[in-house]
PDB file of C-alpha atoms in Angstrom:
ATOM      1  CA  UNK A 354      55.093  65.575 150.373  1.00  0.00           C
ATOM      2  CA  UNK A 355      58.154  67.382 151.830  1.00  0.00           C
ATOM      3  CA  UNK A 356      60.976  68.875 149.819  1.00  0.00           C
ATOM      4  CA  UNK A 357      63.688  66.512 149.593  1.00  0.00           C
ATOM      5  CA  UNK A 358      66.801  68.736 151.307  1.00  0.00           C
ATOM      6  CA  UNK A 359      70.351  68.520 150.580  1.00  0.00           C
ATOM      7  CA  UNK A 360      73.767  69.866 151.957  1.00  0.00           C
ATOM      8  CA  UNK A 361      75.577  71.803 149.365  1.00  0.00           C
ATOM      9  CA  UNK A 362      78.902  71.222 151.334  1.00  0.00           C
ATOM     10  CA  UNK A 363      78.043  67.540 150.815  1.00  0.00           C
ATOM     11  CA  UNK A 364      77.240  68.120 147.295  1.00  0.00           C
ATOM     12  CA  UNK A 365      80.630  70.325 146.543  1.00  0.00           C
ATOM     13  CA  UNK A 366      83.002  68.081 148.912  1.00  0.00           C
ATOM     14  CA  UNK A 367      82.381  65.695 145.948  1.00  0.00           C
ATOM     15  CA  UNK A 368      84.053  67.364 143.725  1.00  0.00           C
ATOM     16  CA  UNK A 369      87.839  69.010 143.309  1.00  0.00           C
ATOM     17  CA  UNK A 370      88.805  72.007 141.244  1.00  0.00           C
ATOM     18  CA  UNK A 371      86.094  74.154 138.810  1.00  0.00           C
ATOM     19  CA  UNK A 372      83.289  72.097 137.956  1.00  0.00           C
ATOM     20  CA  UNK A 373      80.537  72.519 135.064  1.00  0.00           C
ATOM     21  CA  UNK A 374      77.088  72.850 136.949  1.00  0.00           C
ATOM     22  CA  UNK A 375      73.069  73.446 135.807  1.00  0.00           C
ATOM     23  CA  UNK A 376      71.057  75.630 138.108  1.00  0.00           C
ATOM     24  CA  UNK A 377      67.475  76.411 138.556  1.00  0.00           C
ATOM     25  CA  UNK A 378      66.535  79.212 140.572  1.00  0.00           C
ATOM     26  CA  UNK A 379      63.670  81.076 141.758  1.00  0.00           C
ATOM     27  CA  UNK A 380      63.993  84.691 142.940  1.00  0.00           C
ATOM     28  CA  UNK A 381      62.520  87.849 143.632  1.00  0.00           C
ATOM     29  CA  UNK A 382      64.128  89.845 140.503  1.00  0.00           C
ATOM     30  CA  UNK A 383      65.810  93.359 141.860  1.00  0.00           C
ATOM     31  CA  UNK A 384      64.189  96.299 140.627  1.00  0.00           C
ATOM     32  CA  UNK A 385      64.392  99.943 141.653  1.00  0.00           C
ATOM     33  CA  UNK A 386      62.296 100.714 144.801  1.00  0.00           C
ATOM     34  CA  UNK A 387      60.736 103.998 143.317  1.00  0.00           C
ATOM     35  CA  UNK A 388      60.228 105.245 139.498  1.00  0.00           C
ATOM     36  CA  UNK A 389      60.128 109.159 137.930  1.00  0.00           C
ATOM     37  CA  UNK A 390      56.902 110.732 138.374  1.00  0.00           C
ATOM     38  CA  UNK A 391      55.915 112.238 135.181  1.00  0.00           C
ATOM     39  CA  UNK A 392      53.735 114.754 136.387  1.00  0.00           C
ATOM     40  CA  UNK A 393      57.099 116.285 138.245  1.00  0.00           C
ATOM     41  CA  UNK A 394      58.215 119.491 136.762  1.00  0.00           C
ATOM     42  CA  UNK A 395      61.383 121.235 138.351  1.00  0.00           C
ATOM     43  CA  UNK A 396      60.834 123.775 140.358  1.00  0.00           C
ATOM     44  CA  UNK A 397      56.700 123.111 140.978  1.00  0.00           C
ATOM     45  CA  UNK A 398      54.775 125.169 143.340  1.00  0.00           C
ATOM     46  CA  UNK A 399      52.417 121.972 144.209  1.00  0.00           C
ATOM     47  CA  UNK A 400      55.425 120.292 145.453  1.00  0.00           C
ATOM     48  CA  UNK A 401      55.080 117.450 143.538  1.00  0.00           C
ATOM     49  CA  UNK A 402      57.184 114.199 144.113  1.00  0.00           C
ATOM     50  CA  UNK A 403      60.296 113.475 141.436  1.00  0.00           C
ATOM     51  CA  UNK A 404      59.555 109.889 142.135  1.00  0.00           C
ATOM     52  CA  UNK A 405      56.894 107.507 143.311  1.00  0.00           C
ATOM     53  CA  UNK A 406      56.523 103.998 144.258  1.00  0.00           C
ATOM     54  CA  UNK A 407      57.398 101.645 141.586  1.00  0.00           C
ATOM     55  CA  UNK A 408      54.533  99.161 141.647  1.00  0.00           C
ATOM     56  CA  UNK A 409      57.109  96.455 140.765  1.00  0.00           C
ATOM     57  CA  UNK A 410      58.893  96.676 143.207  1.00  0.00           C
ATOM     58  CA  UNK A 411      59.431  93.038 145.280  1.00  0.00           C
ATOM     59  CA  UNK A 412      56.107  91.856 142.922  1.00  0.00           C
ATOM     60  CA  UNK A 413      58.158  90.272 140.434  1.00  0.00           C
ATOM     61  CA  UNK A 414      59.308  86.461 139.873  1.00  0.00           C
ATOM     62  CA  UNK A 415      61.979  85.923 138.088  1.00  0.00           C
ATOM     63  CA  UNK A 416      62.920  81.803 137.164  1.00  0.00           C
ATOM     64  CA  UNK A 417      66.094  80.497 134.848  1.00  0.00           C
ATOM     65  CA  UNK A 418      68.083  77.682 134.516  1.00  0.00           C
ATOM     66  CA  UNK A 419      72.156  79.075 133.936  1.00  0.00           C
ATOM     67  CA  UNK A 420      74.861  77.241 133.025  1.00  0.00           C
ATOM     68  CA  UNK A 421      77.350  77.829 135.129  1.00  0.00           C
ATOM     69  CA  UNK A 422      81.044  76.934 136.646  1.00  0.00           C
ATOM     70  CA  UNK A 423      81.430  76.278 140.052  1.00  0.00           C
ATOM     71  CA  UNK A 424      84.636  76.688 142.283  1.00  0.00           C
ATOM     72  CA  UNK A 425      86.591  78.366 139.012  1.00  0.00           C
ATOM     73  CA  UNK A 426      88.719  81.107 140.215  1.00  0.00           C
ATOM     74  CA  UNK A 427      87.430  84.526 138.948  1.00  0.00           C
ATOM     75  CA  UNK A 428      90.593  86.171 139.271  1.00  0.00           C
ATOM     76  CA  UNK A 429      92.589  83.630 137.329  1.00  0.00           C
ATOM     77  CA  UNK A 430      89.549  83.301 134.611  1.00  0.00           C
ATOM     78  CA  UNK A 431      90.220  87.352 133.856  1.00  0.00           C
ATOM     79  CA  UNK A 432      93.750  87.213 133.554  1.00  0.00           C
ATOM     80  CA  UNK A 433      93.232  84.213 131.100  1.00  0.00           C
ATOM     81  CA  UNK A 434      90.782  86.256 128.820  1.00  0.00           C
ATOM     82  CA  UNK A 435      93.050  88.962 129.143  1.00  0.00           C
ATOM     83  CA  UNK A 436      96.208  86.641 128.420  1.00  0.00           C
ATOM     84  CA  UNK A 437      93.856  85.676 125.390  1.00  0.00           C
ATOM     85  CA  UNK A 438      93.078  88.779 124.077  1.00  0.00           C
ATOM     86  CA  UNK A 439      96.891  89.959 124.184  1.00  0.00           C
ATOM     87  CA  UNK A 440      97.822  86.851 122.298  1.00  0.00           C
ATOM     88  CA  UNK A 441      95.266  88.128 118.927  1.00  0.00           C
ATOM     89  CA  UNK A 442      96.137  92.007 119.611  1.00  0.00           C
ATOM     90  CA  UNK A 443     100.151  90.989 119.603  1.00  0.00           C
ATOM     91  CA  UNK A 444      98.900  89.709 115.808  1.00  0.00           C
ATOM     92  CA  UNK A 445      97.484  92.547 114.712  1.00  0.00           C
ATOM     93  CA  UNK A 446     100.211  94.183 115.531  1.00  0.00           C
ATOM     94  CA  UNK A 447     102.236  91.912 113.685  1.00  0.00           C
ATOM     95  CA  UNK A 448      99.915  92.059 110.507  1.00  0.00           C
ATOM     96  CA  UNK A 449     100.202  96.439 110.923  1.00  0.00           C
ATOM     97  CA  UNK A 450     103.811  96.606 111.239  1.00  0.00           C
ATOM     98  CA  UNK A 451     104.222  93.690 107.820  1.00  0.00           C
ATOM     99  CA  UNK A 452     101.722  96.684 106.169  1.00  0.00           C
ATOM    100  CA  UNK A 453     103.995  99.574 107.037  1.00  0.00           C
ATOM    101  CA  UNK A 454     101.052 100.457 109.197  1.00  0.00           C
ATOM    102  CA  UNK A 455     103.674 101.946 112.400  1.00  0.00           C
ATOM    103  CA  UNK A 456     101.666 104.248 114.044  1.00  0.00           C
ATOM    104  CA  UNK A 457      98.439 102.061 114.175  1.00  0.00           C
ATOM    105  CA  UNK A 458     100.765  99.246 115.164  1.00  0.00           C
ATOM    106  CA  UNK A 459     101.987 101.338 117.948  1.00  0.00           C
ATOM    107  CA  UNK A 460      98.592 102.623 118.924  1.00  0.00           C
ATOM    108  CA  UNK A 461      97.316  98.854 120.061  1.00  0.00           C
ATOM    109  CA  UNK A 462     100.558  98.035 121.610  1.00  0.00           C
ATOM    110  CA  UNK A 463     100.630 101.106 123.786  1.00  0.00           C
ATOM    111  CA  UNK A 464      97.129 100.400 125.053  1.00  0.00           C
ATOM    112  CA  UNK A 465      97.175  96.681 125.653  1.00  0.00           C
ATOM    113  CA  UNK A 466      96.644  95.007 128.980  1.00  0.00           C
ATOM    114  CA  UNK A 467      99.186  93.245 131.166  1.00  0.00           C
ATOM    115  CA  UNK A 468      97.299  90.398 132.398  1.00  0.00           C
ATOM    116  CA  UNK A 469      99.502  90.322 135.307  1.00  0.00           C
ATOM    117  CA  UNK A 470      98.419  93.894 136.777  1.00  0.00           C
ATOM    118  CA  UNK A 471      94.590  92.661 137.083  1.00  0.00           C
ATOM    119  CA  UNK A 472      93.445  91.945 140.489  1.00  0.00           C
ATOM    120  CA  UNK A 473      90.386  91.734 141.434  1.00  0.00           C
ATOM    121  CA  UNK A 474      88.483  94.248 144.040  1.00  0.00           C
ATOM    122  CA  UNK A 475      87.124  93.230 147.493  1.00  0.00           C
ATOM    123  CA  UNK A 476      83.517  92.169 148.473  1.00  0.00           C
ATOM    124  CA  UNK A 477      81.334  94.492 148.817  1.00  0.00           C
ATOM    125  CA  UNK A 478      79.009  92.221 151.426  1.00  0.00           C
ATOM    126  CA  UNK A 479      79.475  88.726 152.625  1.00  0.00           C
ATOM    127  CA  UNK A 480      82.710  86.625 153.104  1.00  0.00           C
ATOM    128  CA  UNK A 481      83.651  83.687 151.487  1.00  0.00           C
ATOM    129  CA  UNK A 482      83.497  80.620 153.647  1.00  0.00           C
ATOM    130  CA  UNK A 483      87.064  79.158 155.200  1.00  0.00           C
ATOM    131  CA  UNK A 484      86.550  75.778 153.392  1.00  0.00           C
ATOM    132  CA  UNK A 485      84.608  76.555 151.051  1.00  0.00           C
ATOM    133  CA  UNK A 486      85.251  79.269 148.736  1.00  0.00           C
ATOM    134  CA  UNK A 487      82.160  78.661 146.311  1.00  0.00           C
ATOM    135  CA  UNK A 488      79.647  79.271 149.549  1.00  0.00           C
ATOM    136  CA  UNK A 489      79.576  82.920 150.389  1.00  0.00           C
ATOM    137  CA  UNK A 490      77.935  83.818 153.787  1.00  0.00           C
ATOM    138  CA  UNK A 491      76.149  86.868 154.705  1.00  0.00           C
ATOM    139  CA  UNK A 492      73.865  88.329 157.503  1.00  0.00           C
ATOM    140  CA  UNK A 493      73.190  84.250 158.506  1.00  0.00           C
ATOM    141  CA  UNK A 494      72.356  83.322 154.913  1.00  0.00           C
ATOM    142  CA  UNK A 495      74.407  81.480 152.466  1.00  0.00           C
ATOM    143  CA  UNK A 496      74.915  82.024 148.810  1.00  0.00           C
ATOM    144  CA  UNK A 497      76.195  80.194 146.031  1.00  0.00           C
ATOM    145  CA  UNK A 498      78.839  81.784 143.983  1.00  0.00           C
ATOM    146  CA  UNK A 499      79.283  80.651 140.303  1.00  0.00           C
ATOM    147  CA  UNK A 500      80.716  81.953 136.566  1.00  0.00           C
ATOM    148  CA  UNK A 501      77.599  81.857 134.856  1.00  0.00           C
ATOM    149  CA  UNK A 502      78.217  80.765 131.461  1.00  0.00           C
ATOM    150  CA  UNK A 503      74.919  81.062 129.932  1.00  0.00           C
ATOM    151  CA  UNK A 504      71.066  81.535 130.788  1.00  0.00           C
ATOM    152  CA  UNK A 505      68.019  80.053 129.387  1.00  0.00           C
ATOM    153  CA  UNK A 506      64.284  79.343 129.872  1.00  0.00           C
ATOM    154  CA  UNK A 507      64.322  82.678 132.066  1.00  0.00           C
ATOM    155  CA  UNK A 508      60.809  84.150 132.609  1.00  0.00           C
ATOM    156  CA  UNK A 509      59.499  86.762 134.582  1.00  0.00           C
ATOM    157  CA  UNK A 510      55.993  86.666 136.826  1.00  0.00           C
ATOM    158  CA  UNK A 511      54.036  90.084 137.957  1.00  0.00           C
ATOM    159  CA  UNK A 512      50.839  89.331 140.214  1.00  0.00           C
ATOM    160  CA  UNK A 513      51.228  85.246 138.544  1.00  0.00           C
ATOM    161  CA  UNK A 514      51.177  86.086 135.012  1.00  0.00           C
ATOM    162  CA  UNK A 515      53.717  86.380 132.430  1.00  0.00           C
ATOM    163  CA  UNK A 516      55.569  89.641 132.206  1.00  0.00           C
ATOM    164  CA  UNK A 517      57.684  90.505 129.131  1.00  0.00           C
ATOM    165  CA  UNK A 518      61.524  91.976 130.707  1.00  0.00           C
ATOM    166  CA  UNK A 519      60.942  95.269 128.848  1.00  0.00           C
ATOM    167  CA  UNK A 520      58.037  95.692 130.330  1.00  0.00           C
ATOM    168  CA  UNK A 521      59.520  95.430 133.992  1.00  0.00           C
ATOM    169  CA  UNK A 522      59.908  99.067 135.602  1.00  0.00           C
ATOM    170  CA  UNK A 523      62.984  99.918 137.346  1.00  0.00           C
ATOM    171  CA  UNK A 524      64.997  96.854 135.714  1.00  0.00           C
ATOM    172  CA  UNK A 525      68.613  97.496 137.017  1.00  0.00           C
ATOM    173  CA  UNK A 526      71.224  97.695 133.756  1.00  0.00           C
ATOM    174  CA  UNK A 527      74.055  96.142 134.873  1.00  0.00           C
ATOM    175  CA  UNK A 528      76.106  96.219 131.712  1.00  0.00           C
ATOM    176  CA  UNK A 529      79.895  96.265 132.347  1.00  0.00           C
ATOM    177  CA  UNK A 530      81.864  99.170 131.036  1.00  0.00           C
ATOM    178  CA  UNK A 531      84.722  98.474 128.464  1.00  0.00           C
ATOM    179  CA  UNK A 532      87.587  99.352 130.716  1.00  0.00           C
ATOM    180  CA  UNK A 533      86.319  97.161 133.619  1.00  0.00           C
ATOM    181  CA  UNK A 534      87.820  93.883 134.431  1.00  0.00           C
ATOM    182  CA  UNK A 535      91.182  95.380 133.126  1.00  0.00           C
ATOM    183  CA  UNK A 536      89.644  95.780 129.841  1.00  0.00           C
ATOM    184  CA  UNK A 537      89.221  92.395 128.630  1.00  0.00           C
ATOM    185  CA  UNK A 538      86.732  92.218 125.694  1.00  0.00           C
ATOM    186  CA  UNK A 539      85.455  88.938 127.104  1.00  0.00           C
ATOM    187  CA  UNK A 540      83.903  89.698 130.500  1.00  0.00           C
ATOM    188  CA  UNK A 541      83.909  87.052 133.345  1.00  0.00           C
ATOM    189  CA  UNK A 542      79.791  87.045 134.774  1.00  0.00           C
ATOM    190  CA  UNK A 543      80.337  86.525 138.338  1.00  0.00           C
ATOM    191  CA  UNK A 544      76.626  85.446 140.124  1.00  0.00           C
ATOM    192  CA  UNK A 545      76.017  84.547 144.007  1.00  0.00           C
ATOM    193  CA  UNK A 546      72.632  82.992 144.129  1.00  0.00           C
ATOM    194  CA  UNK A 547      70.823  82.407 147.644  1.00  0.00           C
ATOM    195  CA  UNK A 548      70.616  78.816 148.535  1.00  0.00           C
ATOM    196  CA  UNK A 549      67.262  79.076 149.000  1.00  0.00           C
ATOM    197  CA  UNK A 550      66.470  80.610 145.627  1.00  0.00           C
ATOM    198  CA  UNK A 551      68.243  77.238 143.951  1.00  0.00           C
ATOM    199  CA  UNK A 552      65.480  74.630 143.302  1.00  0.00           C
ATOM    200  CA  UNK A 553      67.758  72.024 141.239  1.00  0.00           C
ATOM    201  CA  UNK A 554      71.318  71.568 140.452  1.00  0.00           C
ATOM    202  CA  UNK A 555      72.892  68.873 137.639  1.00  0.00           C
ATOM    203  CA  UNK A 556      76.618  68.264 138.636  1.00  0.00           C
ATOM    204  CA  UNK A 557      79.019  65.127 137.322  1.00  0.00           C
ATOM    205  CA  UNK A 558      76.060  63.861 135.813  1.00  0.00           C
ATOM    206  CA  UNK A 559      73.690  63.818 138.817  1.00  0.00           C
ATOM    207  CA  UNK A 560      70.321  65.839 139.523  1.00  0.00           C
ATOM    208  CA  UNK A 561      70.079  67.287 142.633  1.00  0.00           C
ATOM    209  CA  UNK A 562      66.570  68.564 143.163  1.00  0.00           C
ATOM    210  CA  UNK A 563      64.058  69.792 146.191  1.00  0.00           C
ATOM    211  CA  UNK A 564      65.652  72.534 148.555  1.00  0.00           C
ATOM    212  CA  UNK A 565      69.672  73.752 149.470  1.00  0.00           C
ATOM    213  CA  UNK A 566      71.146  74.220 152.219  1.00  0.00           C
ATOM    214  CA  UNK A 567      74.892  74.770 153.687  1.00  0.00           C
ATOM    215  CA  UNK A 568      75.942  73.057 156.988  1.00  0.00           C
ATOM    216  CA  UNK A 569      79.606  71.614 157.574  1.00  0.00           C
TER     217      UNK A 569
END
């Protein structure tokens, strides 16, 4: 029986402003293409190879349902943690300077963020469409982009079996630094997932499921 397909511009044109949303997806998970070779020692005669083929490479599945908010503004969701975090660092300053505590007082105040200097960097690929802002397009393809909120049920497949994500060579770490998004403590996790990765979305309290696809 054939996939049942549906229009995300259909789906999104029913709805205005950010909107909570459950996705399932299904995607090849990025890995590095090539690992360390540890027979390489610097400076060989043999001319052995510093790295080699990682064997994971494109072989692994990766499939998770995230929580997510669609069509919120990632720019405006920063500047609200960092409005946020300003608010509780503005009381412990408050609480230092009741102590006598100057110096420390003066220490947080000096380094806290202005909400209103964060803006956010451009793309580094694709464009966001004209009318819609949530589809991102790219080399002909189209990709979903969303404020994922929280993941679960993710699992990872080598060769169709089970893989544990420590045991995944050439896993990517993709852990923000503390000074990025203008330092908030609270980072915003901005995702664009590839239409035809999504298998089922649950939006204003209808299930979507089969395969995506964007057309206006």
């Amino acid at each position: 029986m054939a996939k049942v397909r549906h229009n995300i511009a259909t789906i999104l044109s029913s709805f205005n402003g950010a909107t909570f949303a459950g996705i399932d997806y299904v995607g090849v998970q990025k890995v590095n293409k090539t690992q360390p070779n540890d027979a390489y020692v610097k400076g060989n005669k043999d001319k052995i190879p510093a790295k080699i083929p990682n064997p994971h490479f494109e072989q692994i599945t990766k499939t998770s349902s995230i929580h997510t908010m669609i069509g919120a503004d990632y720019e405006t969701m920063v500047k609200k943690h960092l409005a946020e975090q300003r608010i509780e660092e503005m009381k412990t300053v408050d609480e230092l300077r009741e102590a006598g505590q100057e110096n420390a007082a003066k220490a947080i105040e000096d380094n806290m963020a202005d909400p209103n200097d964060f803006v956010k960097g451009e793309r580094k690929w694709g464009k966001h469409n004209a009318n819609f802002s949530s589809i991102i397009e790219h080399n002909d393809n189209h990709y979903l982009a969303v404020i994922a909120r929280s993941a679960k049920d993710t699992t990872y497949l080598y060769e169709g079996q089970q893989i544990e994500k420590d045991d995944i060579i050439g896993m990517p770490k993709s852990k923000p630094s503390s000074d990025s998004q203008g330092g908030a403590n609270k980072k915003v996790t901005y995702r664009t997932i590839g239409l035809e990765s999504i298998t089922e979305i649950r939006i204003g309290g209808k299930t979507f499921i089969g395969e995506f696809y964007f057309e206006e």
